[in-house]
Coordinates of C-alpha atoms and ligand atoms in Angstrom, one line a residue:
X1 CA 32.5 30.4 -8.7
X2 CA 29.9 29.5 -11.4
X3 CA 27.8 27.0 -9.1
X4 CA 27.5 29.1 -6.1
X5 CA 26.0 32.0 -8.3
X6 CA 23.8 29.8 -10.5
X7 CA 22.7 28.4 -6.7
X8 CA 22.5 32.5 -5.6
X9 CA 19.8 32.8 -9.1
X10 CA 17.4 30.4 -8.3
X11 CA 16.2 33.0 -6.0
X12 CA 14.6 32.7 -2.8
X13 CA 11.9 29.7 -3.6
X14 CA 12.9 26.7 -1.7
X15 CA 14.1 23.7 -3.9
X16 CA 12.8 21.3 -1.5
X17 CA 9.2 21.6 -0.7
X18 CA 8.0 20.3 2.6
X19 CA 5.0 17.8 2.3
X20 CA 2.4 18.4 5.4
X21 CA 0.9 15.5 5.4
X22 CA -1.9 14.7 3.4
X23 CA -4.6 16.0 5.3
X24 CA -3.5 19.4 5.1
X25 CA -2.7 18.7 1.2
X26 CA -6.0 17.5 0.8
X27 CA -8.5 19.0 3.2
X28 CA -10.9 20.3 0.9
X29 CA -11.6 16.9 0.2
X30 CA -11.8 15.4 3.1
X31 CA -14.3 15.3 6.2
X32 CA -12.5 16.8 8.5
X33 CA -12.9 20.6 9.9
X34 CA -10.8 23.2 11.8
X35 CA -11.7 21.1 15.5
X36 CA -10.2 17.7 14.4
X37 CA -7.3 17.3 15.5
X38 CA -4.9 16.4 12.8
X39 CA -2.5 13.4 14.1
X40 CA -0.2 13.3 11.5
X41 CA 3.5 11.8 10.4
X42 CA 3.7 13.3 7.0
X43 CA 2.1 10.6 5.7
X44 CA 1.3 10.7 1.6
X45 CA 3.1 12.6 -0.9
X46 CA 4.9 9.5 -2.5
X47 CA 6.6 9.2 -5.5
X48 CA 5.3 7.9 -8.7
X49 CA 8.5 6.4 -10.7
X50 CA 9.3 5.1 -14.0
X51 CA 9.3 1.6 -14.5
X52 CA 11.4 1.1 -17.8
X53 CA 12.4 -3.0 -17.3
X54 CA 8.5 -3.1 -17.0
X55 CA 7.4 -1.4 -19.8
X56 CA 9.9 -2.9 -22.0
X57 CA 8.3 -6.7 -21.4
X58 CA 5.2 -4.7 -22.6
X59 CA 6.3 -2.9 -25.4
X60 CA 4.2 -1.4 -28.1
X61 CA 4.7 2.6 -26.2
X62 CA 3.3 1.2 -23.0
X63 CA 4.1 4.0 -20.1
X64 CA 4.6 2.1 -16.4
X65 CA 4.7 3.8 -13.2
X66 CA 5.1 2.6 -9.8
X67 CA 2.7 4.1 -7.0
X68 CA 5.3 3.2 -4.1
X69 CA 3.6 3.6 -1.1
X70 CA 6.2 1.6 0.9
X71 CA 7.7 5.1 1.4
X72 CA 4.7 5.7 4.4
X73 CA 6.1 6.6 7.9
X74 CA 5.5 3.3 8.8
X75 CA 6.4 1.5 5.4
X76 CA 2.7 0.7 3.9
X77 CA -0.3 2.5 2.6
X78 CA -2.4 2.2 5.9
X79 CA -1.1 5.4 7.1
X80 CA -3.0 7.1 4.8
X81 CA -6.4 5.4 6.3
X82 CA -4.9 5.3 9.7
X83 CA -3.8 9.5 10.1
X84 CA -8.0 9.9 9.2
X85 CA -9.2 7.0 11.5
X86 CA -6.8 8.2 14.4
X87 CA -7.6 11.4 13.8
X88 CA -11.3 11.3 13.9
X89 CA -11.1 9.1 16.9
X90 CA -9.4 11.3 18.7
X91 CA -11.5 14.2 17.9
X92 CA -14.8 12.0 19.0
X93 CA -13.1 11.6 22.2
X94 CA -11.7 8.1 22.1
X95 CA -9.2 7.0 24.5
X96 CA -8.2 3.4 23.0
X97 CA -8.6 1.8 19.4
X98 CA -8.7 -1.8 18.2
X99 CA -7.7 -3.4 14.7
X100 CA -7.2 -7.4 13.0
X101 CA -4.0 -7.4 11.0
X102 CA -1.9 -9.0 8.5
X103 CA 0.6 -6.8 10.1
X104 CA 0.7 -3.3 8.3
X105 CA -2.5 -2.3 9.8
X106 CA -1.2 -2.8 13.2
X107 CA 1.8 -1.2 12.3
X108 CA -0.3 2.0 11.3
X109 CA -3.0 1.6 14.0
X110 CA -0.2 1.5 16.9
X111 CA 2.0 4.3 15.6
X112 CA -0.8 7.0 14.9
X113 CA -2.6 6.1 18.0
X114 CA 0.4 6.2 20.4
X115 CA 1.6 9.6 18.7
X116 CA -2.2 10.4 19.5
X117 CA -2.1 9.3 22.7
X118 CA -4.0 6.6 22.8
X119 CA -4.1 3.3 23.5
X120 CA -3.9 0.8 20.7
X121 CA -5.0 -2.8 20.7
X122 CA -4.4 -5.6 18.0
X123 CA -5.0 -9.0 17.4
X124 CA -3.2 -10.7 15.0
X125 CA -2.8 -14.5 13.4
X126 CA -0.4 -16.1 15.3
X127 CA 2.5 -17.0 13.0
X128 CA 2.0 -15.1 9.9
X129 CA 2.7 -11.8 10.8
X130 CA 6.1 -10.7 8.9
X131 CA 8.7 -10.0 11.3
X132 CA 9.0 -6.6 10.4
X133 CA 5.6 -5.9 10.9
X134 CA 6.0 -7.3 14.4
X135 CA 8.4 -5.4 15.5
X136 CA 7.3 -2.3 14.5
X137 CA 3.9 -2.9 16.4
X138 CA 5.5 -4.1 19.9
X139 CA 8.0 -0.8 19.1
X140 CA 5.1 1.6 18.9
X141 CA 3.7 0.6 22.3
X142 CA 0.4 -1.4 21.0
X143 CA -0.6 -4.2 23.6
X144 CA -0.4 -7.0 20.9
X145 CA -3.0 -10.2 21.3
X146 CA -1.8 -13.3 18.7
X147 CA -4.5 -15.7 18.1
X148 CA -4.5 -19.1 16.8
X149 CA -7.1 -18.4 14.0
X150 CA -6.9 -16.2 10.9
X151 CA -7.1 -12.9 10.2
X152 CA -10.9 -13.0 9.3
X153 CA -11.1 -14.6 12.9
X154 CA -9.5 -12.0 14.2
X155 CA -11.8 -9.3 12.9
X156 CA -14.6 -11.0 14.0
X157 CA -13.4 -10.6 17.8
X158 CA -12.2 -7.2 17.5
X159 CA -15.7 -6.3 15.9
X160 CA -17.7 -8.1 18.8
X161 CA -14.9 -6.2 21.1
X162 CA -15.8 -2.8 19.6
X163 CA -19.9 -3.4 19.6
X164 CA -19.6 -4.2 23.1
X165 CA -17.0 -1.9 24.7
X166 CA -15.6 2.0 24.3
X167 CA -13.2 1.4 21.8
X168 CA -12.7 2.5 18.5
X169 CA -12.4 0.2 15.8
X170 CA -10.0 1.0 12.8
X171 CA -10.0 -1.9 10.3
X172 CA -11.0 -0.9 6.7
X173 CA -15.3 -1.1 7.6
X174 CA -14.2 2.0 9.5
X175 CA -15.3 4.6 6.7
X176 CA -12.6 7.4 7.6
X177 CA -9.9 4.9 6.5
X178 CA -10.9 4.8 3.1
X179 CA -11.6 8.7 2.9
X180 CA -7.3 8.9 3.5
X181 CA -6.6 6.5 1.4
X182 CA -8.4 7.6 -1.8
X183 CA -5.5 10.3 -1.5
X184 CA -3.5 8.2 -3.5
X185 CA -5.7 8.4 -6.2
X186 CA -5.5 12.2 -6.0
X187 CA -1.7 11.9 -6.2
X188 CA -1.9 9.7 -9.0
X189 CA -4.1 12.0 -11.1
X190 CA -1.5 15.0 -9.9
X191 CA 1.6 13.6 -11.0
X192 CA 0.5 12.4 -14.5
X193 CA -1.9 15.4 -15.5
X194 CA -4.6 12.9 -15.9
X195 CA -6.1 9.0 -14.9
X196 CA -3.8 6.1 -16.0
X197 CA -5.8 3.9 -18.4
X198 CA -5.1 1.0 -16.2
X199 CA -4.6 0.6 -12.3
X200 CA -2.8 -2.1 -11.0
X201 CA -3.6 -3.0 -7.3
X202 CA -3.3 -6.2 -4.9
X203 CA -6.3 -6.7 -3.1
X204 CA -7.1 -8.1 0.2
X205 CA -10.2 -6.7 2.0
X206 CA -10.5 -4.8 -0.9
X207 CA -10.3 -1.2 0.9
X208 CA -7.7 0.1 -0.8
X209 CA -9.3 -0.5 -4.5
X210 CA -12.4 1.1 -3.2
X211 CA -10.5 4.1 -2.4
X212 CA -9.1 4.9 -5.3
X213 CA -11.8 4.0 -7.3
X214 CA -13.3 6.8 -5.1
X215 CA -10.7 9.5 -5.5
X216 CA -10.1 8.9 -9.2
X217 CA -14.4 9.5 -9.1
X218 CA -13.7 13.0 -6.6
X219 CA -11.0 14.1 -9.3
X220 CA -13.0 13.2 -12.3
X221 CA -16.3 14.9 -11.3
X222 CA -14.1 18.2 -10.4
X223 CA -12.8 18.3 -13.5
X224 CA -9.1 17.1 -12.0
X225 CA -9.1 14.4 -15.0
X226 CA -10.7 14.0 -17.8
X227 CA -10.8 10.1 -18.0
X228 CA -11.6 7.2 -15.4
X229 CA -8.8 4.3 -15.1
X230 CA -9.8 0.4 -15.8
X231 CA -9.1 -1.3 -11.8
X232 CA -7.7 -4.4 -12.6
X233 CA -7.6 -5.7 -8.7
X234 CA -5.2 -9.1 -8.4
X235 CA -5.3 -11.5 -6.0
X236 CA -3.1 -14.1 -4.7
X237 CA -4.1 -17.7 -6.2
X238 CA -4.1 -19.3 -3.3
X239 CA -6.6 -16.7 -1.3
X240 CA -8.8 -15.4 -3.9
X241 CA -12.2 -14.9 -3.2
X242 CA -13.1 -12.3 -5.5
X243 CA -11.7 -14.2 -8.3
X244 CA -13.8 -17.8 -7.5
X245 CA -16.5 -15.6 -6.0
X246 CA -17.0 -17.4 -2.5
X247 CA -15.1 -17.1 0.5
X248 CA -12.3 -19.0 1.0
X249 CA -11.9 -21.0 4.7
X250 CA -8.1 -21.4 4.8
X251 CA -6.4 -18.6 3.0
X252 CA -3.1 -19.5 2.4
X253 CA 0.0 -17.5 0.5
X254 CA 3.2 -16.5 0.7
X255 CA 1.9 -12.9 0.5
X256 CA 0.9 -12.5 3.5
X257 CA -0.9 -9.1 3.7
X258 CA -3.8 -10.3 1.1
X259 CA -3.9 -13.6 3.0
X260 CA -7.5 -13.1 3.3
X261 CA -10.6 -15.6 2.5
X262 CA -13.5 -13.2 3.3
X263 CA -12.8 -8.9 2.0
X264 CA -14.8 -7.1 4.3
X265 CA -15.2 -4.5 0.6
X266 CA -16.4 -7.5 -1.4
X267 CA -19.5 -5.7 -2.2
X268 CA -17.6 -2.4 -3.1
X269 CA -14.9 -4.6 -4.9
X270 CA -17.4 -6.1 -7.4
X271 CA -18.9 -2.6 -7.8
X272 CA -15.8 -1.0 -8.7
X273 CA -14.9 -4.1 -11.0
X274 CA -18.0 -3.0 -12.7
X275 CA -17.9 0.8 -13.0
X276 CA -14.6 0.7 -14.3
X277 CA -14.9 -1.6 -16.6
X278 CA -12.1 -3.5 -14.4
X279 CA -11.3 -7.2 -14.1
X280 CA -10.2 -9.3 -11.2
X281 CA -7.8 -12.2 -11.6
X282 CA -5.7 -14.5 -9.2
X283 CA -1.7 -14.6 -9.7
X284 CA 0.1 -17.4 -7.9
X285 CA 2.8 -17.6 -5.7
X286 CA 5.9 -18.2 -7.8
X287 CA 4.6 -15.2 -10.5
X288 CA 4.5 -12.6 -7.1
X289 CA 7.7 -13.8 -6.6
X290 CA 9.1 -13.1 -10.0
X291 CA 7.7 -10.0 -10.0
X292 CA 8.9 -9.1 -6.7
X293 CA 12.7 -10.4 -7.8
X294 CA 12.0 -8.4 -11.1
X295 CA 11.6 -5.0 -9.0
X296 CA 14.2 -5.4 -6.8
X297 CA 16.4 -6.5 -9.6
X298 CA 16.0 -4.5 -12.4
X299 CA 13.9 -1.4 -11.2
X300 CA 15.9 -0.6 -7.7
X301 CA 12.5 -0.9 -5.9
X302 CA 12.1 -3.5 -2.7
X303 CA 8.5 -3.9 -2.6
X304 CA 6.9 -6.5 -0.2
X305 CA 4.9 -9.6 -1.7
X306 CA 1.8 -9.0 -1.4
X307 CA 2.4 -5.9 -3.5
X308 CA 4.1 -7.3 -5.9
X309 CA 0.9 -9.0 -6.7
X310 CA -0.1 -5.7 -9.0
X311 CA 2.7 -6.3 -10.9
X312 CA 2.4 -10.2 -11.6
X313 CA -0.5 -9.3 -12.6
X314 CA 0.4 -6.8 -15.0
X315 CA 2.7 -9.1 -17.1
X316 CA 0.3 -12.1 -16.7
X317 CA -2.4 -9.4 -18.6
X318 CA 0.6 -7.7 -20.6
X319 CA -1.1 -8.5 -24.2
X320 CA -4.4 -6.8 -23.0
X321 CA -2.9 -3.6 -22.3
X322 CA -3.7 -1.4 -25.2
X323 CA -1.0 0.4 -27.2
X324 CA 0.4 3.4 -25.7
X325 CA -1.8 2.8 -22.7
X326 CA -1.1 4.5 -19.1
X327 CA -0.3 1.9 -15.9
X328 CA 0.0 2.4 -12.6
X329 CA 1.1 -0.9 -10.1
X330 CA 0.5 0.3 -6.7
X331 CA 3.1 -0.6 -4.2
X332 CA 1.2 -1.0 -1.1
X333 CA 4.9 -2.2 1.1
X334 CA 7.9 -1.5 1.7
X335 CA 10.2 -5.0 1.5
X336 CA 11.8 -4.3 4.3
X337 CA 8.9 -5.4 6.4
X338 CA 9.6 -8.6 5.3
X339 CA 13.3 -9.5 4.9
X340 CA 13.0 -13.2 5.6
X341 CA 11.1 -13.4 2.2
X342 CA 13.6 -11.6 0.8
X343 CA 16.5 -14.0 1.9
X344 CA 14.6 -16.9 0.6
X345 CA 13.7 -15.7 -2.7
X346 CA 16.6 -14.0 -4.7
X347 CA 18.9 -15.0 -7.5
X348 CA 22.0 -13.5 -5.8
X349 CA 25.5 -14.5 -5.8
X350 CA 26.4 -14.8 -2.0
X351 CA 29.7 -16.1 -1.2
X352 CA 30.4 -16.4 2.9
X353 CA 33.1 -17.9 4.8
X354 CA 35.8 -17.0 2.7
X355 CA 39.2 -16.0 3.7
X356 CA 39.8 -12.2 4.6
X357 CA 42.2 -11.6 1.8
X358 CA 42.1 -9.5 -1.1
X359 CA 42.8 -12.4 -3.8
X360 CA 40.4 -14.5 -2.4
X361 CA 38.0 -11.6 -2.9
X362 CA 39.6 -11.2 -6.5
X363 CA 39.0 -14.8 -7.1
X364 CA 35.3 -14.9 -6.6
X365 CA 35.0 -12.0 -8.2
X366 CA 35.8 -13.2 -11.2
X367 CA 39.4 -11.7 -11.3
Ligands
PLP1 C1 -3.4 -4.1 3.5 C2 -2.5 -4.4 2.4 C3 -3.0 -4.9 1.2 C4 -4.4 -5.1 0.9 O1 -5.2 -4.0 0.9 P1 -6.8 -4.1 1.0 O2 -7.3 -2.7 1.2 O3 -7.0 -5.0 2.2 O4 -7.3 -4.7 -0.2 C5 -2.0 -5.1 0.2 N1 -0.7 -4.9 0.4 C6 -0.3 -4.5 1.6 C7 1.2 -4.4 1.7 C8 -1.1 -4.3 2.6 O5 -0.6 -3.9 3.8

């Protein structure tokens, strides 16, 4: 039995290695002590994978990696912000906690809070919130308030709502949010031995650029890295703020997570644009939705559309990358939160009604 005993040789090291979350990966760089109270799901630790159809529209020795965050316990990157919020709350004493949301932040907010025992509140734009998104926030127990206004109505309220009551507010101004998320960069740097030259990353409120402008800054200054990526931050043409530079009143775009007209980060954003030598620029609708059909179809990887956004934006920069150049495209979601996109944008062959008979399947099969 050759396998068994090549199996016995390996020894007694585990092959799989369990992640534990990443506070505990990353405590050391994080403010948290031995009295928080770590509320955790595992969160972080996320592949990093090839992306060969990708590279290839490049060329010229061009390395692409997707950052797929989708793979969070609750499908997006806000669990990385939302295990430190949560936490921190928690160890401060806080019984309830309050967020706006496209959808993924409630998602995040409602799971970590409940599993923290807390009560979670969110308010939400009535109407675009993927259905996904939904569902997983009435699942988790939050008490959900739809309101006929935007999301950068809603964070208005919630921010009046925290300023005047006991509750906790977790949207992206809440600083522990960001101190999670600039894990990602850490994870970045880990997996490649060193900074990409590029990072690729949609941007709503602009948090999650900050972050990892931040981490890649931690890493650097310890010596983790010896370069500093360029943050080339995309936006969705029909809500981009950063890009026009003035807030826009009526946001509007199919990708609904960066459907926002006023980034809470804007001042950060346009600081990281600068330090890294980084560029903003707006894609529109129908190049996220190539991109997102290009992932799904060639690389195996169901993003949702607002992340797809990093990789539009790739291709629409593709003769700027330089030679043998480093990218990383963040993947913010997970494309299940949003199969009604899906369903509405694909190239596929799908043949219904048809008889339940094997040369009627051989037909339309080509056969
Ligand atoms: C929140 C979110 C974004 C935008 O991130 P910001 O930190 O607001 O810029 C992008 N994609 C997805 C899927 C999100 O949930």
């Amino acid at each position: 039995m050759p396998l068994l005993r090549s199996l016995r040789n390996l020894g007694k090291r585990p092959i799989h290695q369990d992640w534990p979350g990443l506070i505990e990966a990353y405590r050391a760089w994080l403010p948290v002590s031995s009295s928080t109270p770590v509320i955790s799901l595992r969160e972080g630790g996320t592949p990093l994978i090839p992306a060969p159809s990708i590279a290839a529209q490049i060329g010229r020795g061009v390395r692409v990696f997707l950052k797929y965050d989708g793979l969070n316990p609750t499908g997006s990157f806000k669990d990385r912000g939302m295990t430190m919020a949560i936490s921190k709350a928690k160890e401060a004493g806080s019984e309830a906690v309050i967020c706006a949301s496209t959808g993924n932040t409630s998602a995040a907010a409602a799971a970590y809070a409940r599993r923290g025992g807390m009560r979670a509140f969110v308010l939400i734009p009535d109407g675009y919130v993927a259905q996904g998104k939904l569902a997983q926030a009435l699942l988790y127990g939050a008490e959900v308030i739809a309101i006929k206004g935007n999301f950068d109505r809603a964070l208005a309220i919630v921010q009046d709502v925290a300023n005047q009551y006991p509750i906790t507010l977790v949207n992206s101004v809440n600083p522990y949010r960001l101190q999670g998320q600039k894990t990602a960069a850490f994870e970045v740097v880990d997996a490649l031995g060193d900074a990409p030259d590029w990072l690729c990353i949609p941007v709503g409120n602009a948090g999650n650029i900050t972050a990892y402008w931040m981490g890649f800054g931690e890493y650097r200054q310890a010596g983790r890295s010896r370069k500093l990526p360029r943050m080339m931050g995309f936006q969705a043409a029909g809500s981009a703020p950063l890009v026009l530079g003035q807030t826009v009143e009526q946001p509007d775009t199919i990708a609904t997570a960066i459907r926002i007209g006023n980034p809470v980060n804007k001042d950060n954003a346009l600081r990281v644009e600068a330090e890294s030598n980084g560029g903003f620029m707006a894609v529109t609708d129908s190049e996220i939705i190539a991109a997102y059909k290009l992932l799904g179809n060639h690389e195996g990887v169901f993003c949702e559309p607002a992340s797809a956004a990093s990789v539009a934006g790739l291709l629409k920069r593709k003769d700027e990358v330089p030679s043998n150049a480093t990218v990383v495209c963040v993947l913010t979601g997970n494309g299940l939160k949003d199969p009604s996109t899906a369903i509405e944008n694909n190239d596929a062959r799908f043949h219904t009604g048809l008889d339940a008979d094997t040369a009627t399947v051989a037909k339309v099969m080509g056969f």
